[in-house]
mmCIF file of C-alpha atoms in Angstrom:
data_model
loop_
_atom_site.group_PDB
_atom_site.id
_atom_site.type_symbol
_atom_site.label_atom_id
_atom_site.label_comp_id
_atom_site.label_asym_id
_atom_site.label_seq_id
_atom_site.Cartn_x
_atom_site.Cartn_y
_atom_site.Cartn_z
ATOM 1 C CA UNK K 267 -14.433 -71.724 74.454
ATOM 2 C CA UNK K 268 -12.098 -72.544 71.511
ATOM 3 C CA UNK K 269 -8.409 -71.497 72.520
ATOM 4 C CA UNK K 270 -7.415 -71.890 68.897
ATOM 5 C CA UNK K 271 -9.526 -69.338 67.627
ATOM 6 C CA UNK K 272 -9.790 -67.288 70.263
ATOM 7 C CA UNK K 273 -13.676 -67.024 71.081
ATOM 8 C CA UNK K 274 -16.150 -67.870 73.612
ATOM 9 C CA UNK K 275 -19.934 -68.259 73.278
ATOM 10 C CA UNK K 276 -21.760 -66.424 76.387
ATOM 11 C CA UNK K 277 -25.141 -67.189 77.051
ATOM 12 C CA UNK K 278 -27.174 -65.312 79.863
ATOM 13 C CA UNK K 279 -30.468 -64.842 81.091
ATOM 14 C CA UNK K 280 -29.781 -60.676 81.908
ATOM 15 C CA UNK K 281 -28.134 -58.417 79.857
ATOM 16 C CA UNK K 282 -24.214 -57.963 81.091
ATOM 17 C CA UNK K 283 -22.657 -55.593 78.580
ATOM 18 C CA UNK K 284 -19.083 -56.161 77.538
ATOM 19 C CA UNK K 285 -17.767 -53.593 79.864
ATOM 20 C CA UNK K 286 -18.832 -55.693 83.038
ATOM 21 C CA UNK K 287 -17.148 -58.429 81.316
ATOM 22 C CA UNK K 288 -14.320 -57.570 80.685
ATOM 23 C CA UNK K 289 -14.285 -55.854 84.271
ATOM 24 C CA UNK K 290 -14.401 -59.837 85.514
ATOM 25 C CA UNK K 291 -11.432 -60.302 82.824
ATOM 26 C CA UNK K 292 -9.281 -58.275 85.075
ATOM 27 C CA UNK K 293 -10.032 -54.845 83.423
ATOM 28 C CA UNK K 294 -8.833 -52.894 80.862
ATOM 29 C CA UNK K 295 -5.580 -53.618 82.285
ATOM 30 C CA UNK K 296 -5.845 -57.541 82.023
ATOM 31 C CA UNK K 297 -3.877 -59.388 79.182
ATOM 32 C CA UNK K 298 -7.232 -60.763 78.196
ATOM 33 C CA UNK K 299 -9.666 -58.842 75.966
ATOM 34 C CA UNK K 300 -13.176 -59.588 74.780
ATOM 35 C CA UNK K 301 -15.211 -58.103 71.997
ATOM 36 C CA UNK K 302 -17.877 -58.769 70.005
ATOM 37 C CA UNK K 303 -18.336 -60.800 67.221
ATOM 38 C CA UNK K 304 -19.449 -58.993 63.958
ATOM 39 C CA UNK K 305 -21.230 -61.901 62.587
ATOM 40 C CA UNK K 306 -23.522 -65.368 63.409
ATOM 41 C CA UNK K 307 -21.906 -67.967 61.592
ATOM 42 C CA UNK K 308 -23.496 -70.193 64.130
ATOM 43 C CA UNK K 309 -27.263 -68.996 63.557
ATOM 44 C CA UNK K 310 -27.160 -68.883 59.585
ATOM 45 C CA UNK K 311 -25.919 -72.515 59.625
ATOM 46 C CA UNK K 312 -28.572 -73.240 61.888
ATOM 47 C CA UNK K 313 -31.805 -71.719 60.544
ATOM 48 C CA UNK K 314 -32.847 -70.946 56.645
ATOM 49 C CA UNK K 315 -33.732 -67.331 55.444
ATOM 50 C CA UNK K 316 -37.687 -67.730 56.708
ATOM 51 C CA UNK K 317 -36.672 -69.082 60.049
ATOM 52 C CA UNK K 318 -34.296 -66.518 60.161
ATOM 53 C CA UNK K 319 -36.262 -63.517 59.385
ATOM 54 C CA UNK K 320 -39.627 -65.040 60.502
ATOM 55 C CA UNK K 321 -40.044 -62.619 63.520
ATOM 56 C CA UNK K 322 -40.004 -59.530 61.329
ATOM 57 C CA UNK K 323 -41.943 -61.231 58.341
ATOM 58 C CA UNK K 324 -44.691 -62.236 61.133
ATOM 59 C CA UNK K 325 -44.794 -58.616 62.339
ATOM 60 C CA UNK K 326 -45.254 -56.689 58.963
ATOM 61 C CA UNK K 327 -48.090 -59.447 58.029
ATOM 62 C CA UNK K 328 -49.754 -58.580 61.004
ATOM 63 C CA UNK K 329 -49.473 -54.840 60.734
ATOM 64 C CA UNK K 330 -50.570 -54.950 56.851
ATOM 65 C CA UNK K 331 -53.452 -57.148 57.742
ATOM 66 C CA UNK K 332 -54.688 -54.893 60.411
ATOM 67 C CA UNK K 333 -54.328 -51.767 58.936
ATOM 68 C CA UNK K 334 -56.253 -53.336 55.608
ATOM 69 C CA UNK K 335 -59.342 -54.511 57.618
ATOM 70 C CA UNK K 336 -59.324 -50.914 59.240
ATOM 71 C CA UNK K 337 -59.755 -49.791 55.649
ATOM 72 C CA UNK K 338 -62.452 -52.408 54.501
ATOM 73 C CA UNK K 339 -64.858 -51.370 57.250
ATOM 74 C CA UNK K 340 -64.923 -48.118 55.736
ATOM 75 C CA UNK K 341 -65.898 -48.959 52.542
ATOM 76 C CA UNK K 342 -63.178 -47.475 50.520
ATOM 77 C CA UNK K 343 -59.413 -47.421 50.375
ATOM 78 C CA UNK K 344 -58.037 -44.346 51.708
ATOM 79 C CA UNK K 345 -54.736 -44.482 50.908
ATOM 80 C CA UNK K 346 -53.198 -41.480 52.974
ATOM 81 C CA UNK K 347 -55.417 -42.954 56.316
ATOM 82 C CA UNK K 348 -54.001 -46.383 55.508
ATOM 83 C CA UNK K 349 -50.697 -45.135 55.577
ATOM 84 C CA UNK K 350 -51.055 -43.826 58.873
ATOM 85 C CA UNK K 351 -52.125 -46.841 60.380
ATOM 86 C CA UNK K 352 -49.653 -49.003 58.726
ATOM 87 C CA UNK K 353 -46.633 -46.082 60.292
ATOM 88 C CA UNK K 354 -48.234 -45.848 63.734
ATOM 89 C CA UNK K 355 -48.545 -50.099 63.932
ATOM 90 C CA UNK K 356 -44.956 -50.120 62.212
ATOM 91 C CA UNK K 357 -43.533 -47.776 65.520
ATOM 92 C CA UNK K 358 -45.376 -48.742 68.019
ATOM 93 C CA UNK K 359 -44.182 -52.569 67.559
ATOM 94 C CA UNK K 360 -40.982 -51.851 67.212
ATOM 95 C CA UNK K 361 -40.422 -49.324 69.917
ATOM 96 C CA UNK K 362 -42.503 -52.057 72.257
ATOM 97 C CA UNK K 363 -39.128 -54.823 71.249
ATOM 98 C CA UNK K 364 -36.611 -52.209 72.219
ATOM 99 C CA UNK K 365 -38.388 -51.141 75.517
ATOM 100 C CA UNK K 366 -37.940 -54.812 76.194
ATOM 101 C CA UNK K 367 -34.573 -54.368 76.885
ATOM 102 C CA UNK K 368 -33.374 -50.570 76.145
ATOM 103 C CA UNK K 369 -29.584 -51.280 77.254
ATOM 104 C CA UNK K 370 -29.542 -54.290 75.197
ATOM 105 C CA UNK K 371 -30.596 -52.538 72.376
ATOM 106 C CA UNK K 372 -28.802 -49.325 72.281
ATOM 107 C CA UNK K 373 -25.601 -51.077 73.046
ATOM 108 C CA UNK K 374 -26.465 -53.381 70.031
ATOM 109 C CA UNK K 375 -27.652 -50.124 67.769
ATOM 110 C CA UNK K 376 -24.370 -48.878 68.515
ATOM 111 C CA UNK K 377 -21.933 -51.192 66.641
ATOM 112 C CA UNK K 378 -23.414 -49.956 63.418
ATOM 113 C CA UNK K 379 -25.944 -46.728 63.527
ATOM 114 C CA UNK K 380 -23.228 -43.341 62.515
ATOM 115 C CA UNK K 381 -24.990 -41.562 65.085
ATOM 116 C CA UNK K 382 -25.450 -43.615 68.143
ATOM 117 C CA UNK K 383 -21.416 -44.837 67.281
ATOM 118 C CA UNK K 384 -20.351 -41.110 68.348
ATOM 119 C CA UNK K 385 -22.935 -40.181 70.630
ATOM 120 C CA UNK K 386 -24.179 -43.770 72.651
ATOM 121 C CA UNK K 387 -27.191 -41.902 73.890
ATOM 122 C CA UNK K 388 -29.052 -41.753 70.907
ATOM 123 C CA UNK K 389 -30.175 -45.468 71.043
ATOM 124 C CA UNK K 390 -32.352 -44.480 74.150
ATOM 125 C CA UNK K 391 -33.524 -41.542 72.754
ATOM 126 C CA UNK K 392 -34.121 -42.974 69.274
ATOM 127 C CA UNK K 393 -35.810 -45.747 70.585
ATOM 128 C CA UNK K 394 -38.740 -43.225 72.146
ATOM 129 C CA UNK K 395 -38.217 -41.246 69.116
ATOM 130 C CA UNK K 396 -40.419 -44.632 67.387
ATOM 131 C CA UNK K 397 -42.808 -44.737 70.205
ATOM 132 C CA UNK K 398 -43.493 -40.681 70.164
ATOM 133 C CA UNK K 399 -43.464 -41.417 65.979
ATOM 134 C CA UNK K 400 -45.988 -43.944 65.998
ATOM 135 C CA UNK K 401 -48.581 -41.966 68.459
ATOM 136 C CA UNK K 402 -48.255 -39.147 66.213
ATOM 137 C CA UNK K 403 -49.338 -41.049 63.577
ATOM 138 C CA UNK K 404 -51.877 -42.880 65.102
ATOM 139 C CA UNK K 405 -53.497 -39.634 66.107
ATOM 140 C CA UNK K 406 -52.930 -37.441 63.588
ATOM 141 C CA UNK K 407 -50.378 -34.675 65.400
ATOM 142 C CA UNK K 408 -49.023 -32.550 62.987
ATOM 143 C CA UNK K 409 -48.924 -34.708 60.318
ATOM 144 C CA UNK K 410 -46.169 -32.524 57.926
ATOM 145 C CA UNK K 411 -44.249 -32.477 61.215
ATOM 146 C CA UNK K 412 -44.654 -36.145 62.331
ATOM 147 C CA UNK K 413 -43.642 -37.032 58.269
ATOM 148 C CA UNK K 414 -40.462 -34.577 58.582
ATOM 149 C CA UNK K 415 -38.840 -36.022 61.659
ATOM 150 C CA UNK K 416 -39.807 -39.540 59.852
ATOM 151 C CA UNK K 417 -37.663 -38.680 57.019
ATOM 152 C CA UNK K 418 -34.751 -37.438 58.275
ATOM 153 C CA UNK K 419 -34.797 -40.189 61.486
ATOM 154 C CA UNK K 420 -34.939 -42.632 59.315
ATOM 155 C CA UNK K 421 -32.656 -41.470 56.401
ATOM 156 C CA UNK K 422 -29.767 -41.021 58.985
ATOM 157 C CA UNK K 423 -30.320 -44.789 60.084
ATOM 158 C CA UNK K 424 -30.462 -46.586 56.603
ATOM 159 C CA UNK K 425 -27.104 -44.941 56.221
ATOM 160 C CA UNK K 426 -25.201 -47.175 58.689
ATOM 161 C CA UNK K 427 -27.655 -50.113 57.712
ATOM 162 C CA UNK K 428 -25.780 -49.452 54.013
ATOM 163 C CA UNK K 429 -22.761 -49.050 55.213
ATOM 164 C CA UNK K 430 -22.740 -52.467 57.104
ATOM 165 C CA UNK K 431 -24.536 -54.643 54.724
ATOM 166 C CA UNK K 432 -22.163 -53.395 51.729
ATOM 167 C CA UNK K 433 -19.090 -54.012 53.107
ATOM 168 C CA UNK K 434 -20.980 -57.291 54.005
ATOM 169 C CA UNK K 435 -20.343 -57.212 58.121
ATOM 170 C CA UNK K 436 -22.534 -59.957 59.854
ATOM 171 C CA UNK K 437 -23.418 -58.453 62.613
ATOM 172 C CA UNK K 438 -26.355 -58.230 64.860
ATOM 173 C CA UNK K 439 -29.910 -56.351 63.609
ATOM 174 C CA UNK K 440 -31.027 -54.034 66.478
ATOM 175 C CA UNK K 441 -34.457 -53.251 64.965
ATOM 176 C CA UNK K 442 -36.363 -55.503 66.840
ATOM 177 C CA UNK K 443 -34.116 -54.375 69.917
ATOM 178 C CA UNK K 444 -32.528 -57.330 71.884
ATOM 179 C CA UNK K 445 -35.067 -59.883 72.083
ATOM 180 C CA UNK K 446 -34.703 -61.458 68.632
ATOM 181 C CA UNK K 447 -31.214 -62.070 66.814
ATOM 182 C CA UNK K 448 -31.361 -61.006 63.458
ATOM 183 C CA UNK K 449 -28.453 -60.727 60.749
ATOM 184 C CA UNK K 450 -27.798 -57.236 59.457
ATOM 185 C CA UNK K 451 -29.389 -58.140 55.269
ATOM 186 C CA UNK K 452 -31.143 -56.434 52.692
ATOM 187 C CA UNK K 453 -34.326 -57.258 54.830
ATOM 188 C CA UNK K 454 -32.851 -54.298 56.880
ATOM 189 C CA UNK K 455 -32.557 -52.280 54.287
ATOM 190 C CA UNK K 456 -36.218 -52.669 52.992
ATOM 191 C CA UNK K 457 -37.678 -52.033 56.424
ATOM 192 C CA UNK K 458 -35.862 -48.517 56.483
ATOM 193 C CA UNK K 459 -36.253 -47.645 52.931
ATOM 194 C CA UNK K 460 -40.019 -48.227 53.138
ATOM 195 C CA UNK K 461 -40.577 -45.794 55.690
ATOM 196 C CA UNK K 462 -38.182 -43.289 53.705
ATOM 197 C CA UNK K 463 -40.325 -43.328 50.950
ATOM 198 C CA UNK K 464 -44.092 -43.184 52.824
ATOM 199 C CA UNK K 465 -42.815 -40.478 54.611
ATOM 200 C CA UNK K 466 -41.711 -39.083 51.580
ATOM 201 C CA UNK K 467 -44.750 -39.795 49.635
ATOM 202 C CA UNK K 468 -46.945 -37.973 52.510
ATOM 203 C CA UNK K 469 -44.943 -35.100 52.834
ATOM 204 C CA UNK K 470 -45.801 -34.371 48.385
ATOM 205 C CA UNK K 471 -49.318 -35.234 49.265
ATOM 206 C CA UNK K 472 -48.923 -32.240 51.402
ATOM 207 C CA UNK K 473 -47.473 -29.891 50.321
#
């Protein structure tokens, strides 16, 4: 605790969301207040930009890998198919990390996502929107369909990833849910804009 600035650094082995402590604070009514941080001064200084962002790094490495030896056992690239597999890996991981802890994460998904910030319930239901997304893929269900609710899904969430990261907010990354803290960064910004633009891309090989 550090009376001159005013903060505290909680640590805990379950989720307690900032309601429940504040409840312990006396309530809403209590001359004490407590709210989040919107950045991790304390992690940056500790860890470079791999360390950092190692997590995610290992994750797409894994997925790419995967998805390329899928492709080499067939004897040529198929670019369309590869995309697929590289989508339904890409949803299925990261729906898996939010599962972990749901409340966690779409408490977390609500400090910067335009959506979730009005209506809290859409980090539940967004974070089954990746895990119905990446079965679709990985079996082929309606592909102009599956590509559709890609886009738009995640078009609406790069737009509070923007938002955030230009006017430079350090605050926590939800996209690997609760489990690992990651910085809101470019990094971000790639992850969603990738997927914008395969979906993209698959919808024009389709129509």
């Amino acid at each position: 605790v550090s009376k001159e600035k005013g903060t505290a650094t909680v640590s805990m082995e379950k989720h307690i969301s900032l309601q429940e402590l504040q409840k312990g604070l006396g309530g809403v009514e209590s001359r004490y207040k407590i709210k989040p941080l919107d950045h991790h001064e304390a992690t940056e200084k500790m860890k470079g930009w791999f360390e950092t962002y190692k997590p995610v790094l290992l994750i797409f490495i894994y997925i790419l890998a995967v998805s390329l030896l899928i492709q080499s056992q067939q004897g040529s690239f198929h670019l369309m198919e590869w995309m697929h597999h590289f989508m339904a890996g890409f949803f299925l991981i990261f729906s898996f990390f939010k599962m972990l802890n749901l409340k966690g994460f779409a408490e977390s998904y609500s400090m910067y996502d335009i959506v979730a910030r009005k209506f809290p319930a859409w980090g539940y239901i967004y974070a089954f929107t990746e895990l119905v997304l990446g079965i679709a893929f990985l079996i082929h269900l309606t592909p102009l369909i599956t590509y559709s609710v890609t886009l738009v899904v995640m078009s609406v969430s790069i737009v509070g990833v923007l938002k955030t990261v230009l006017d430079k907010k350090r605050i926590q990354c939800a996209c690997l849910g609760d489990v690992f803290k990651l910085p809101m960064s470019t990094v971000t910004i790639i992850e969603d804009g990738l997927m914008i633009a395969m979906s993209a891309f698959m919808i024009y090989q389709v129509l």
